[in-house]
Every structure is written in structure tokens, then in C-alpha cells.
XYZ file of C-alpha atoms in Angstrom:
607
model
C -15.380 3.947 -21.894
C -16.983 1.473 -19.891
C -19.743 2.393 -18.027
C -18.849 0.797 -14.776
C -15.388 -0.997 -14.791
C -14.983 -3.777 -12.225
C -13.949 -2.532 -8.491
C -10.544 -3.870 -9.314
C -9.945 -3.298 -12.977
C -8.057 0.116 -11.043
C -4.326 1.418 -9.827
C -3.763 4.232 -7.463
C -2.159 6.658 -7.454
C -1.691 9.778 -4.688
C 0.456 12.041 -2.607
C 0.185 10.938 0.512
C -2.919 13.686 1.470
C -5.349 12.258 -1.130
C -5.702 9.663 -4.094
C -7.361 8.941 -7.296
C -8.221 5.966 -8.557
C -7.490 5.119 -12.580
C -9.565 2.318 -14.718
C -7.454 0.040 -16.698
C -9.325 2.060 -19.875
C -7.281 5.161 -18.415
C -10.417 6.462 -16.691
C -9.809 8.924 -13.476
C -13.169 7.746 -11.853
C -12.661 9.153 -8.322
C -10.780 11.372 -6.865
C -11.246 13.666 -3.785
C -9.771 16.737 -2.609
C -8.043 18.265 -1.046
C -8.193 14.992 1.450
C -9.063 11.456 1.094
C -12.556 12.653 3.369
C -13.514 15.894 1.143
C -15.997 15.975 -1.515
C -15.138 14.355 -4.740
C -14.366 15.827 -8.152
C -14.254 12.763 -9.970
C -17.334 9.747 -8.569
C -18.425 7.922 -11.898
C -17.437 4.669 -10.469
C -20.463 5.934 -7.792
C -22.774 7.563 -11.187
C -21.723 7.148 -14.279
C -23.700 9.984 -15.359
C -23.792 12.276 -12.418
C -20.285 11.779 -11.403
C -17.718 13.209 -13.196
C -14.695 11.208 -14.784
C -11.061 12.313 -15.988
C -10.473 10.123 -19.303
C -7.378 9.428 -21.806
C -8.286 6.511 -23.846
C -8.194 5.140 -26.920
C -10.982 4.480 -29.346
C -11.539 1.127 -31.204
C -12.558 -2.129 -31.327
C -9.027 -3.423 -31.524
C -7.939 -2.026 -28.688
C -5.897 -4.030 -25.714
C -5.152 -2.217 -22.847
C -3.085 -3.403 -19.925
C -1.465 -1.564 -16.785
C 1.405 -1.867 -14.330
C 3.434 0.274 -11.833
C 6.998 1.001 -12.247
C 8.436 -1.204 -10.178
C 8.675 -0.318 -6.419
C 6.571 3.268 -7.095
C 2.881 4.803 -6.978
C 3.566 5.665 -10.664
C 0.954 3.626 -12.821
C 1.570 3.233 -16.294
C -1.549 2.588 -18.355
C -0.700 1.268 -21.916
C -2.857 0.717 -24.997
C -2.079 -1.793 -27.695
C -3.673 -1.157 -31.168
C -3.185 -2.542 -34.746
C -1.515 0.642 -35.521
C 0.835 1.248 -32.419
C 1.105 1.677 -28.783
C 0.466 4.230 -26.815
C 0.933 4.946 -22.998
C -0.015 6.791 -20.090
C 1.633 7.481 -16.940
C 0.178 8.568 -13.886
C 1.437 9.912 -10.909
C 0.873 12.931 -8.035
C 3.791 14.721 -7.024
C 4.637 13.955 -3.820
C 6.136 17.547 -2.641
C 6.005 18.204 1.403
C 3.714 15.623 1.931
C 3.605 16.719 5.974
C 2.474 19.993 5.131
C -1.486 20.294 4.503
C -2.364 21.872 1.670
C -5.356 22.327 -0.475
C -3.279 22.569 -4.002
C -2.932 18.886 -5.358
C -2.097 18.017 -8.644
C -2.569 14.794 -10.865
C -0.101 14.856 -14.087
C -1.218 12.325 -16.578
C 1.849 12.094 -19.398
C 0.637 10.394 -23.133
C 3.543 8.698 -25.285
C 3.256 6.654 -28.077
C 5.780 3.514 -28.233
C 5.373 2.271 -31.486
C 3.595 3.455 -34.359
C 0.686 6.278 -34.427
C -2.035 6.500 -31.524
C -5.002 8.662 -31.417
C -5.916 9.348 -27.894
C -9.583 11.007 -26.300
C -9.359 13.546 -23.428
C -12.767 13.735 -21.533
C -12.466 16.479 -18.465
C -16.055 16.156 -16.596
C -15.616 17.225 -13.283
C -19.051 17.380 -11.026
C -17.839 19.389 -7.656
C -19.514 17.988 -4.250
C -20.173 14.617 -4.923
C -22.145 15.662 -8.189
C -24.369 18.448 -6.489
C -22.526 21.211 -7.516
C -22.416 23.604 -11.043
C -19.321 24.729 -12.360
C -18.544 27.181 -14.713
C -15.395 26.780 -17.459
C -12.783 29.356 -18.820
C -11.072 27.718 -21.625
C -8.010 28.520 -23.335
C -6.523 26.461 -25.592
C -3.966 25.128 -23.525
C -6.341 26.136 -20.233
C -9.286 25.041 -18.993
C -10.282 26.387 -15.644
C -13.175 24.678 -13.428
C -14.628 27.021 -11.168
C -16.814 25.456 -8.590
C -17.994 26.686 -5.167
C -15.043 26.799 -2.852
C -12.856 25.214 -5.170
C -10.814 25.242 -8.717
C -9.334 23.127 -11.342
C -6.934 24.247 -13.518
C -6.412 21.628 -16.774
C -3.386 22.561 -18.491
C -2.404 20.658 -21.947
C 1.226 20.644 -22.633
C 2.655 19.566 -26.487
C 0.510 19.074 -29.227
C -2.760 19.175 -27.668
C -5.899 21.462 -27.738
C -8.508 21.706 -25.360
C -11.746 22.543 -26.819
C -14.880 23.250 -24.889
C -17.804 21.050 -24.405
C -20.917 22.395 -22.388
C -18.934 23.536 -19.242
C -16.227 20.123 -20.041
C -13.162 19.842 -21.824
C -12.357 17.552 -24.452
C -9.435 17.293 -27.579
C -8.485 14.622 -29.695
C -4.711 13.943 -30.018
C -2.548 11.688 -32.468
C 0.590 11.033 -31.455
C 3.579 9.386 -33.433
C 6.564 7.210 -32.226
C 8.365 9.082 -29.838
C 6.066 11.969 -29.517
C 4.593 13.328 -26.149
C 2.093 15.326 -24.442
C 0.609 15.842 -20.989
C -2.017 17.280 -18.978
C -2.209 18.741 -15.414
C -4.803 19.242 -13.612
C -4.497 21.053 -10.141
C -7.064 21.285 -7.806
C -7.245 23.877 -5.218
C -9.056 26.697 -3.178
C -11.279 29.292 -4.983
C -8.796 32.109 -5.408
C -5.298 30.982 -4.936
C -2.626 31.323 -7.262
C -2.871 29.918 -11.088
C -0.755 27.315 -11.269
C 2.528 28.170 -13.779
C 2.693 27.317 -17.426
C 4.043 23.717 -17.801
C 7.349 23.008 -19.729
C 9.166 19.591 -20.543
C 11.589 19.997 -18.147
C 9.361 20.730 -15.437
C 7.979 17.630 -15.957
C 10.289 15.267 -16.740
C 11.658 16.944 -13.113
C 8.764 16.041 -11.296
C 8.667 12.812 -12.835
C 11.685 11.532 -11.502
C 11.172 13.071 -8.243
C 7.916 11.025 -7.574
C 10.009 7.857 -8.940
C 12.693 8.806 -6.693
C 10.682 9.402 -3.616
C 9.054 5.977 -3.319
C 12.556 4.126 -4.450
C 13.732 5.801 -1.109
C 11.266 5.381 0.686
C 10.999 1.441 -0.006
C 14.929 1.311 0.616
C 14.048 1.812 4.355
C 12.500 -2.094 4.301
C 13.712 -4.773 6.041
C 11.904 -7.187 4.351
C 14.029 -9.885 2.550
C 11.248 -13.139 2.290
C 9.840 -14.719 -0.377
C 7.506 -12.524 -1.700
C 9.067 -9.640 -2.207
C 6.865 -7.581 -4.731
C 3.581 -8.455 -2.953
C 4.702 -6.957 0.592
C 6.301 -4.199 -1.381
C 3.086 -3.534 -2.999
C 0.867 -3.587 0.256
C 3.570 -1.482 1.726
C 3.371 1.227 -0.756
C -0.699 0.884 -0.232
C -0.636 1.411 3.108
C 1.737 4.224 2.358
C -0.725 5.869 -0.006
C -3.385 5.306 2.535
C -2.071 7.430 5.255
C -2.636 11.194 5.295
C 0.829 12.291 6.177
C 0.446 15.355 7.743
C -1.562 13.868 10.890
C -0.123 10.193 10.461
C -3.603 8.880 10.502
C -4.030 5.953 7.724
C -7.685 5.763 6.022
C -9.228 2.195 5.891
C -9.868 2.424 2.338
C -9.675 5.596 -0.915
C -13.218 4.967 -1.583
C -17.231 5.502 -0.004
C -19.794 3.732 -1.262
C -18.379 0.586 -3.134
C -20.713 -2.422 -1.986
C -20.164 -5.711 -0.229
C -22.499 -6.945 -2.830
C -24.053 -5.614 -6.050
C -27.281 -4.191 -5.184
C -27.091 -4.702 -1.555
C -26.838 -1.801 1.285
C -23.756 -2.330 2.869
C -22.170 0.124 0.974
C -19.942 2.803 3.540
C -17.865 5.037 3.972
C -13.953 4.456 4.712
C -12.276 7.394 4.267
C -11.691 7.750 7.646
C -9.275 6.582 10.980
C -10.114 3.600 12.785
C -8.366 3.096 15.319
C -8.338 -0.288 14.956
C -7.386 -0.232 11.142
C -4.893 2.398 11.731
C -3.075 0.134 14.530
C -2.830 -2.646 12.620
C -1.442 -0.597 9.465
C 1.092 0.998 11.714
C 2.194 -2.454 13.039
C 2.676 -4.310 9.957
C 4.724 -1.683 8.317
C 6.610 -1.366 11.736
C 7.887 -4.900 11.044
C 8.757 -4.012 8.310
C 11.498 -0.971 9.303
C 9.371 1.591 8.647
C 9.486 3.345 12.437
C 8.841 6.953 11.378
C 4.881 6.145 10.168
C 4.547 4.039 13.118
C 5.744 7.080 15.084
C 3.775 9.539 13.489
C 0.525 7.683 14.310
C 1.513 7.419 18.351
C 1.500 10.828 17.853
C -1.572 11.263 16.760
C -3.276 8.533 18.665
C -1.414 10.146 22.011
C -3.308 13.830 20.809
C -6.920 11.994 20.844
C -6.257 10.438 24.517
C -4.925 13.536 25.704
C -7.440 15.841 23.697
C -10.508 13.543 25.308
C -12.445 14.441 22.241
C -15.200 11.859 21.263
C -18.386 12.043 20.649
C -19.542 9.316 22.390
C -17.865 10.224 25.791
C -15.714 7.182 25.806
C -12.062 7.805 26.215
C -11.836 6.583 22.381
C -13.735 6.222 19.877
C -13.846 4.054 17.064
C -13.075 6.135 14.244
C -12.097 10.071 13.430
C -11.752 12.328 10.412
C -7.623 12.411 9.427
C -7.526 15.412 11.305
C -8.747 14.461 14.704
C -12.502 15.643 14.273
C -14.749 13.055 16.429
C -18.217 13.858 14.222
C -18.442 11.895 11.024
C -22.682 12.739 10.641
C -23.955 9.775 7.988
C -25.533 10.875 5.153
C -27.020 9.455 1.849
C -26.392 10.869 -1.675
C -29.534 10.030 -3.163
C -28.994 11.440 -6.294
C -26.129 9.393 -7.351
C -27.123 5.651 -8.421
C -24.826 4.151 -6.743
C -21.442 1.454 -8.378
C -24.173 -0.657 -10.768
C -26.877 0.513 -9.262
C -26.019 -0.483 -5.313
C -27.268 1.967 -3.264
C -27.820 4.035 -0.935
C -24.261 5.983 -1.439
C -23.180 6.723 1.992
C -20.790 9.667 3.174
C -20.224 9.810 6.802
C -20.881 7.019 9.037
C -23.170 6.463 11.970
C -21.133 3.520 12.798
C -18.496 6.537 14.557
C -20.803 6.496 17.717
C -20.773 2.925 18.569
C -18.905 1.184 21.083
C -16.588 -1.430 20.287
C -14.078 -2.264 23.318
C -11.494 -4.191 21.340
C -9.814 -0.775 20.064
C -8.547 -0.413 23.557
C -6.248 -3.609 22.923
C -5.460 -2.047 19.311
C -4.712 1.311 20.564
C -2.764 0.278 23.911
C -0.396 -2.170 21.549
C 0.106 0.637 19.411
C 0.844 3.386 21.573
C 3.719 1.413 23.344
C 5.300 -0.528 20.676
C 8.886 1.103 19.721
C 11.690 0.098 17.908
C 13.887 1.134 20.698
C 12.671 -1.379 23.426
C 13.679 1.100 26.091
C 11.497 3.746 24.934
C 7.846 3.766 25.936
C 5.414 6.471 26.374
C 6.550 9.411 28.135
C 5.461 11.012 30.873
C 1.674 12.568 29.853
C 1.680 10.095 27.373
C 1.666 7.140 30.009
C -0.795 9.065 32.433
C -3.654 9.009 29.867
C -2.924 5.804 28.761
C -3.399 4.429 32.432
C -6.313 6.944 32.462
C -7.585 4.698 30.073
C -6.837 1.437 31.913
C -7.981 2.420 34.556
C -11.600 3.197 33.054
C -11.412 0.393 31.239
C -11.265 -1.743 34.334
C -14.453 -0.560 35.146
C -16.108 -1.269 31.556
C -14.293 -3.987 29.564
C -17.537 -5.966 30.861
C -19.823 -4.266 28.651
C -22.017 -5.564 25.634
C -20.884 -3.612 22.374
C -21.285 -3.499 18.632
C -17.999 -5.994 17.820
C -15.518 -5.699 15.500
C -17.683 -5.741 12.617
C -19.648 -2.693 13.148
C -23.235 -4.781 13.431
C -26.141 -2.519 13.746
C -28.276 -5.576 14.925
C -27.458 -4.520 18.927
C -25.066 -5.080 21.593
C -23.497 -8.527 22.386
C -21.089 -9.883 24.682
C -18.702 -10.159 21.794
C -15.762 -12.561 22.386
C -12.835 -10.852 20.274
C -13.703 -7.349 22.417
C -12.815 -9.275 25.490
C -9.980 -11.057 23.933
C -8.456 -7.469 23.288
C -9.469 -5.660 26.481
C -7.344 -8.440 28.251
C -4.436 -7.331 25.534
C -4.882 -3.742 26.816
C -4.354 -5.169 30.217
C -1.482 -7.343 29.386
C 0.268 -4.894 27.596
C 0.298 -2.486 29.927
C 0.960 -4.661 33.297
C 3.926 -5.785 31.277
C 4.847 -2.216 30.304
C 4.582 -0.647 33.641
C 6.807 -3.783 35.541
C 9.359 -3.538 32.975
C 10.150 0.553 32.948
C 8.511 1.055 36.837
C 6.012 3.099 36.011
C 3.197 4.204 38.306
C 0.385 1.997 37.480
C -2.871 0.123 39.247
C -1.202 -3.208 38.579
C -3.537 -4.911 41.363
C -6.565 -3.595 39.750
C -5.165 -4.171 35.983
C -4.533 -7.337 37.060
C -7.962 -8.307 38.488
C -9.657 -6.938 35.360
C -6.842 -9.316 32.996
C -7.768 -12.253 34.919
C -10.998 -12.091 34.806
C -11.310 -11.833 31.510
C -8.955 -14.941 30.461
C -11.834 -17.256 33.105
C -14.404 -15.231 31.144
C -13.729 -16.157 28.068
C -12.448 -19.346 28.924
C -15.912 -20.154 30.565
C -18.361 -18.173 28.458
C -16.791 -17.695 24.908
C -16.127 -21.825 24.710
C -18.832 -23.903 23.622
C -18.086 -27.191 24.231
C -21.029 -28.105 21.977
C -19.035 -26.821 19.050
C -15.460 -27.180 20.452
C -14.134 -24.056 19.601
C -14.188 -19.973 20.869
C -17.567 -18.682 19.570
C -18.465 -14.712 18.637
C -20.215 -13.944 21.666
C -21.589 -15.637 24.316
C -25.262 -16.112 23.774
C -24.516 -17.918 20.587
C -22.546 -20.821 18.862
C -21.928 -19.063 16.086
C -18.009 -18.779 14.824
C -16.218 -16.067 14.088
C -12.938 -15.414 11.936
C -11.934 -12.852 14.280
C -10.792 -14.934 16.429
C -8.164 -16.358 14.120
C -6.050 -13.631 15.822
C -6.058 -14.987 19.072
C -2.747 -16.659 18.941
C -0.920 -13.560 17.444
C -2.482 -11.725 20.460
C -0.875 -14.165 23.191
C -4.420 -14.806 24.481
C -3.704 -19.013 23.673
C -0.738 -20.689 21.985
C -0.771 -21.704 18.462
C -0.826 -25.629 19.554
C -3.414 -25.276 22.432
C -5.887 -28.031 22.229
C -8.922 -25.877 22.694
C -6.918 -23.326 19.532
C -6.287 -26.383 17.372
C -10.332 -27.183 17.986
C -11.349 -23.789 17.012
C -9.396 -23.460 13.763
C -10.667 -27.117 12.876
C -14.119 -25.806 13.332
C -13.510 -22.850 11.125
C -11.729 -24.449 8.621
C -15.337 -26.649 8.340
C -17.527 -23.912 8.541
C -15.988 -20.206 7.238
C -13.353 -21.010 4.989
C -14.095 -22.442 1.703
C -11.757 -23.278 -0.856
C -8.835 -21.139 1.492
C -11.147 -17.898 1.188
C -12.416 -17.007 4.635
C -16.172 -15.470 5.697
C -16.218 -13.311 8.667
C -19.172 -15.331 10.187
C -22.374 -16.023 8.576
C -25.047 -13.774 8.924
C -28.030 -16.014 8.466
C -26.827 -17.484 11.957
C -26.050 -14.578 13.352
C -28.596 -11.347 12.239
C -26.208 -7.931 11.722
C -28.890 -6.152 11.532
C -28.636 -5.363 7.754
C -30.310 -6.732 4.845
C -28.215 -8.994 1.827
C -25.343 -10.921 1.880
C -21.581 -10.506 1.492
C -18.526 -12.224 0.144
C -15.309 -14.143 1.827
C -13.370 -11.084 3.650
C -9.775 -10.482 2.641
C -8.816 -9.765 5.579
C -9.975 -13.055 7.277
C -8.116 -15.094 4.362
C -4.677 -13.515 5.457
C -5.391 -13.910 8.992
C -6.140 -17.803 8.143
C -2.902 -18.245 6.977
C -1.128 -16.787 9.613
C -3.069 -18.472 12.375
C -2.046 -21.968 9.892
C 1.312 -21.137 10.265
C 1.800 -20.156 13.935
C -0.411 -23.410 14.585
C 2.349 -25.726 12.524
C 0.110 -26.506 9.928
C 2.724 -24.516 7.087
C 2.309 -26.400 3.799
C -1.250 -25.058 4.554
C -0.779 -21.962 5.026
C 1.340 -21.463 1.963
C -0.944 -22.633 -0.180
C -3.763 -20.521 1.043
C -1.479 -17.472 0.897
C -0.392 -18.772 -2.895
C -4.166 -18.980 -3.680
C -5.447 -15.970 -2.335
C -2.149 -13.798 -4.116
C -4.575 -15.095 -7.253
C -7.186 -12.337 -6.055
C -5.239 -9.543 -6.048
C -6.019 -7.175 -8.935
C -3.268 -6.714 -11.961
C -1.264 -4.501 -10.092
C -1.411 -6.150 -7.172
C -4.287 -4.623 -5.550
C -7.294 -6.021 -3.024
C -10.372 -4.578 -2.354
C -12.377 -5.228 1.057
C -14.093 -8.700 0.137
C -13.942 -11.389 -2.643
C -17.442 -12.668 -4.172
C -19.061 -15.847 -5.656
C -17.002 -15.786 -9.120
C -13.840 -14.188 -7.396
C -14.369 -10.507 -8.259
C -13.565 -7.643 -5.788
C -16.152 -6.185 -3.607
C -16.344 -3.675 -1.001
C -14.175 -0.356 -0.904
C -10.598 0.129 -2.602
C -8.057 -0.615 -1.986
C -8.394 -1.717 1.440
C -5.793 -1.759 4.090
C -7.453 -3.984 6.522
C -6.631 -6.643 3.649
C -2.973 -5.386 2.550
C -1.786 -5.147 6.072
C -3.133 -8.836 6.914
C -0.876 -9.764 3.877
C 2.016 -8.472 4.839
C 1.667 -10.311 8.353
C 0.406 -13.809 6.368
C 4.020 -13.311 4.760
C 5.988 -12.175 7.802
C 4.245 -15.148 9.525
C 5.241 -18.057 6.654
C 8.447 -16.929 6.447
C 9.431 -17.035 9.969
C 8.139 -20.440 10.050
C 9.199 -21.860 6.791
C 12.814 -20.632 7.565
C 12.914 -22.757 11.364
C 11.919 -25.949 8.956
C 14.168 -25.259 6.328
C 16.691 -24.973 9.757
């Protein structure tokens, strides 16, 4: 067992309420529950040591692994090739009820040899609460039971496979021949509910085909027929994964802590709802037919307008818990060292309280986007949503914190402006086409203004091109979604100028930097790799701008980043590894728009 795998040497796996992530060596090295937000069971990919891992492997020098899905599903197959045979193991969380909260979860982790005769290691360390938590063990032979405060485990074994006790862990050694099988189950949930029942074969050959069966469904309801078929699939079964079903709120990312660089402090927490994020998920898998997610967010983006709970006293704010809750108190885990040694370990996040303007755009687009264009908001719906405009009439003139969360103090920042005039657009547009009661004069004095603002202040004609704020000439990749916004055509001269200047100073070799720090201070110390996200939004803005044998070949490239199973993480560093939390669905839903974009435009040439 390695002792930190890479960030993207993982697959997922969940059930739509949490998710664990497995190492290519068939290492369960984090996994939360009962949410994506609660305290973690499994964190060695945070402390090897202090963290607690899940582990099937097999022992040897000889020993290839390699891993894939099953096509079109969340269930990750994990196979080990050895002198003497092969041997596999499938992963998957039964996805039962997924709108229903519940704290019961369960991972089932099947072993099968292939060929041959495999020997296969079972290491059950979990550390409750992030590692700060005892636990005491109950073991059986074919039943281990973690008891830690508030919560349970239950480990059962099922075929020929003993658990034996070590310390308060479980461990057994297995050797399976061709054709043979066993499995284990582990179910996590609160301190005194039921035991979960014996396993049998045909329990879980049931539930086996269920989970396949679920996501085959599920990914019927696509309307995606371009050329990259498994890669949108893949980011569409991500974003999927990534949203807690019963709110509808998406989480930016499975995983806390992972850093932006090795050894450096940008390490944070995204197991949480940004509104922003969440938006943008919910509008790329909108395009892609998938109306009832889309739905399910309004729903609960409508509830937080309504509800008026922030913390900040702004009508929104940046980011909530899955459930709604507006206080996400940062904290450091100081006793866990951190993925290779980065700290601090973050849970929580500070950056909850800051105010970032562009979310209005985000959160106005998404709340009145419908598959049925004669549906909009209903009544109450629409009166806090102009409640909103109308405020934001009065404060879309404000410095804030930006897009990217800086914590080096307030600017004028040029994409918040670019998406308070979306707010304002949106909505004008909205309220003239289904005569609703609206301050158009006043919405439209505030849009306006903005587009002379920007137009005036965000332009440097120094550097010929929209800069990030307006005390600076810095660039900033951002802004790259300023076409898809409607704010400028793809072919305006002063658009064409801007990308030209990017392409020259953020984008090397097709991967994309959000803006460079040394230029403009964040506020935090270190540095940081290209941003995923940025790279996908490149290619779009390529394509949209007519430059398409461009764009495809940056999207071609960057596919070349994605994990083995098709996976991206937040950022890409020097030598092309992963960095930054995992998966992310900033980058997964910027891929699926990158396609969406290159297809629409590759099919009017081919036309």
C-alpha cells in the first residue's frame, strides 16, 4: 500500500448522499458519512497514519493493477494482474431512495479471481471524526462492528473469508481460485440503529445489478449524441455523484484538504454548495436532458431566497451546507499531516462570509431557465427573485472578493460586474416576455450602467483586452465566459483582443492559469497550477470565437489529463499531475460545455 497515491490514481464511487474515493491499489482512502460534509471514516489520503483506510489488495512485487468503470455506471472495477492469476474488485454503493436522507450507507466491495489463484489483504482501519475519535471493535468471524461516538460500522465478510482482530482493526487474508468469490460490506450508520442483516449471494448479486441498472437508466435520459460520447457521459455521471439528492444541492468537489500545490496552504474545503458551482452543474447537465436535477436545485435555490438565511445578511450567499445551513465555521485539523505533508487540513471555510456579486448572475440564470420555455418562476418564486433585483440595483457597484475567493481584499472585480448585468438581463428579458410585475426602469438603469462600466473601466487599452478589475492590468481567465454570457459577441474586436492577450499570457501549451498571482497578490502564500476549469472554458470561448481547429485540439489535449477513468481534479501542475480537490465539478461541467460548444460549431462547418 502506497503511502500517498497520486490525487488522481482514484475512481468514485457513491449513492448520491455521500462518496468514497478508491486508490488504483484498491485502497478506500476517504470516505464520509452519512453526507459528503460529515466527518470522515476513512482520511489517509489526508494522514496516512492518523487517517484510517479501507484496503483489498494484493501483495507482491509482480503485481499490475489497473481500474475501469463498467461502462456508463459508478461501479469501479479494480483488477490485479499477477504471475499467478487475476483477481478483481468491484465497487459500488447501492443507490436505494437516494431522495430520502438517511444516515445508513453502505459500501459493498465484491473480490473474484479471473484466472488462476489470488491471495488478497483486507485492512479495516477506520479513525471516526477526522482521526480524533477512539473506537472500540466487536468481532465475529464474519462481523466486525466499529463503535465510535455517534456512529457505527458494521464489516460483514461473506464466502470464504475470516475477519480476525487487530488492535481495535480488522484484517484476514483470503486466496481465492478461478471462479471463486467473496465480499465485504461495510455499513455505516447511527449509534444504535438496527444491525444490518446477514449477507447472502443473492442479495448481492441483487443489489449489484440494481446499482448497474440505475445509472444505465439514468444515462438513457441524455440527449447527447456528439463526438465524445464517453467523456460527457463520464462528467455527467460525476456531476451526478456530486449532488446530494435529497436537497438537489451539488458539492464542488468529494474531498477537503487536497492542495493546489504540494506543501502549499491553499488546501480547502469543498464539500459544500456554491451557488455558483451548483448553477453551472445544473446547466450543463440541463443541456444535456437531464431537467429533473436541474429542477431539483431551483428548488432548493428558490428555499434559500425565500428562507433569507445567510450569514452575511446578503440576500445570498456564496456557499451553504447540502442542507441549507448558512454557517460553515473554518477550522484546522492540526493533527493530521496533511496529502504529503501540505497543510494546514481545513474543514469549514471562512471563505462562506465573503461577498462575491457574480452569484447573482449564476443564481438568476438558474432559477429561470426551464425546459418548458413557458414556464418561469411562479408566483413567490418571482417576488423574491425581483426582491433580489431590486437590492441588487442598489449594490452591484460594490468592491468584493471575485470569483476566486481572494483573501487579499475587495476589488472592483470585472467578471462580478459582467454577471450582475446577466442578473439584470435575464430578468428584464424574463419579466417582458411572461408580463410580470417588475422595476424594468430601474433594472434597466442598473444593466446599462454596468455594460459603460465595464466598457470604460474593465478595458485597458494599454493591454487591449478586459482586465480582472479595474485598478489593474492584470488578465483574468474568467472572463473567457463573457461571450457565453451575451455580455460581447464571439467576433467583437475588443473579444478577439482579449482572447489574443490571454492566449499570450495564461494559457500555455492549451492549459489555462486563472491569472497570475505574482501580478496580482491573493492574499495567500505559494503558487498553483493551470485550472481545469479555465482550459475547458478556453476552448469554448475558441470555438464560439471561430477559431475551431483550435479549440479541438485544446479540448483533444486537455482529455490527456483526465485520470484513467476519466476523472479531473481541480488544477493540473508543472509535470501534468492532478492537484487540488477530487473530483471537481467546476472542471467536469466546463467539459461538458467545451464539447457541447465544438460540436455545435464543427457540425455548421461540416454544413
Amino acid at each position: 500500500m502506497r503511502r500517498y497515491p497520486p490525487i488522481a490514481d482514484h475512481g468514485l464511487v457513491g449513492d448520491l448522499q455521500t462518496a468514497a474515493l478508491v486508490s488504483s491499489d484498491g485502497v478506500i482512502d476517504w470516505f464520509c458519512a452519512p453526507r459528503f460534509d460529515s466527518p470522515s471514516l476513512f482520511a489517509a489520503l489526508l494522514d496516512h497514519e492518523r487517517g484510517g483506510h479501507f484496503a483489498v489488495t494484493v501483495e507482491g512485487e509482480d503485481v499490475t493493477t489497473r481500474q475501469l468503470y463498467l461502462a456508463d455506471t459508478a461501479v469501479l472495477v479494480t483488477r490485479f494482474l499477477t504471475p499467478d492469476g487475476v483477481g478483481e474488485v468491484v465497487d459500488f454503493m447501492p443507490v436505494d431512495r437516494p431522495e430520502t436522507a438517511t444516515d445508513r450507507h453502505r459500501l459493498i466491495r465484491v473480490l473474484r479471481v479471473t484466472r488462476g489463484r489470488v491471495r488478497f489483504t483486507l485492512e479495516c482501519r477506520p479513525r471516526f471524526d477526522y482521526g480524533r475519535a477512539d473506537h472500540r471493535l466487536d468481532l465475529r468471524p464474519d462481523l466486525a462492528h466499529f463503535s465510535g461516538p455517534g456512529t457505527d460500522a458494521y464489516l460483514q465478510s461473506a464466502g470464504p473469508l475470516t475477519l480476525e482482530r487487530d488492535g481495535t482493526d480488522a484484517r484476514s487474508v483470503v486466496e481465492l481460485a478461478h471462479g471463486e468469490r467473496a465480499a465485504l460490506i461495510l455499513t455505516v450508520c447511527a449509534t444504535g440503529a438496527e444491525p444490518p442483516a446477514p449477507p447472502t449471494p443473492e442479495t448481492l448479486e441483487t443489489e449489484f445489478h440494481a446499482t448497474r441498472r440505475f445509472w444505465h437508466r439514468w444515462l438513457l435520459r441524455s440527449t447527447y449524441r456528439g463526438r465524445w460520447q464517453a467523456m460527457v457521459n463520464r462528467s455527467a455521471i460525476t456531476l451526478k455523484l456530486l449532488t446530494y439528492a435529497p436537497t438537489g444541492a451539488p458539492v464542488a468537489a468529494a474531498t477537503t484538504g487536497l492542495p493546489e500545490q504540494l506543501g502549499g496552504a491553499r488546501n480547502w474545503d469543498y464539500r459544500y454548495t456554491w451557488v455558483r458551482d451548483a448553477s453551472l452543474s445544473m446547466q450543463a447537465l440541463m443541456a444535456l436532458g437531464f431537467t429533473e436535477e436541474a429542477h431539483a436545485f431551483r428548488r432548493w435555490l428558490g428555499e434559500r431566497l425565500r428562507s433569507g438565511r445567510t450569514a452575511t445578511g446578503e440576500p445570498l450567499q456564496i456557499m451553504y451546507r447540502i442542507d441549507g445551513d448558512p454557517h460553515l465555521t473554518e477550522e484546522t485539523l492540526d493533527h493530521l499531516e496533511g496529502y504529503r505533508g501540505s497543510a494546514p487540513v481545513r474543514i469549514g471555510n471562512g471563505a462562506a462570509g465573503q461577498l462575491q456579486l457574480d452569484i447573482y448572475g449564476e443564481a438568476v440564470h438558474a432559477l429561470t431557465t426551464t425546459d418548458v420555455p413557458a414556464q418561469v418562476a411562479g408566483y413567490d418564486e418571482w417576488l423574491a427573485l425581483t426582491g433580489v433585483l431590486d437590492w441588487l440595483t442598489t449594490n452591484w457597484d460594490r468592491p468584493d472578493e471575485g470569483i476566486w475567493e481572494t483573501r487579499g481584499g475587495q476589488q472592483d472585480f470585472t467578471y462580478s460586474r459582467l454577471m450582475c448585468w446577466k442578473a439584470f438581463e435575464r430578468g428584464i428579458r424574463l419579466a417582458h416576455d411572461h408580463a410580470r410585475p417588475a422595476d424594468l426602469a430601474g433594472w434597466t438603469e442598473a444593466r446599462d450602467a454596468i455594460l459603460h462600466q465595464v466598457m470604460d473601466r474593465g478595458w485597458s487599452t494599454e493591454r487591449k483586452a478586459f482586465v480582472q478589475h479595474y485598478d489593474t492590468d492584470v488578465l483574468d481567465a474568467s472572463l473567457l465566459l463573457m461571450p457565453a454570457t451575451g455580455f460581447v459577441t464571439p467576433r467583437d474586436p475588443r473579444w478577439l483582443s482579449t482572447l489574443d492577450a490571454m492566449e499570450g499570457e495564461l494559457v500555455s501549451d492549451s492549459l489555462v492559469h486563472r491569472y497570475d498571482p505574482a501580478a496580482s497578490p491573493d492574499g495567500l502564500r505559494g503558487d498553483e497550477g493551470t485550472f481545469s476549469l479555465c482550459s475547458f472554458l478556453y476552448v469554448d470561448a475558441l470555438a464560439r470565437s471561430g477559431r475551431v481547429e483550435m479549440a479541438r485540439y485544446a479540448f483533444d489535449k486537455m482529455l490527456t489529463y483526465a485520470n484513467h477513468v476519466g476523472l479531473f481534479a481541480e488544477e493540473i501542475g508543472r509535470t501534468g499531475e492532478q492537484l487540488g480537490n477530487f473530483p471537481q465539478a467546476f472542471t467536469h461541467l466546463a467539459l461538458i460545455g467545451a464539447a457541447l460548444a465544438l460540436d455545435e460549431e464543427l457540425d455548421r462547418a461540416e454544413h
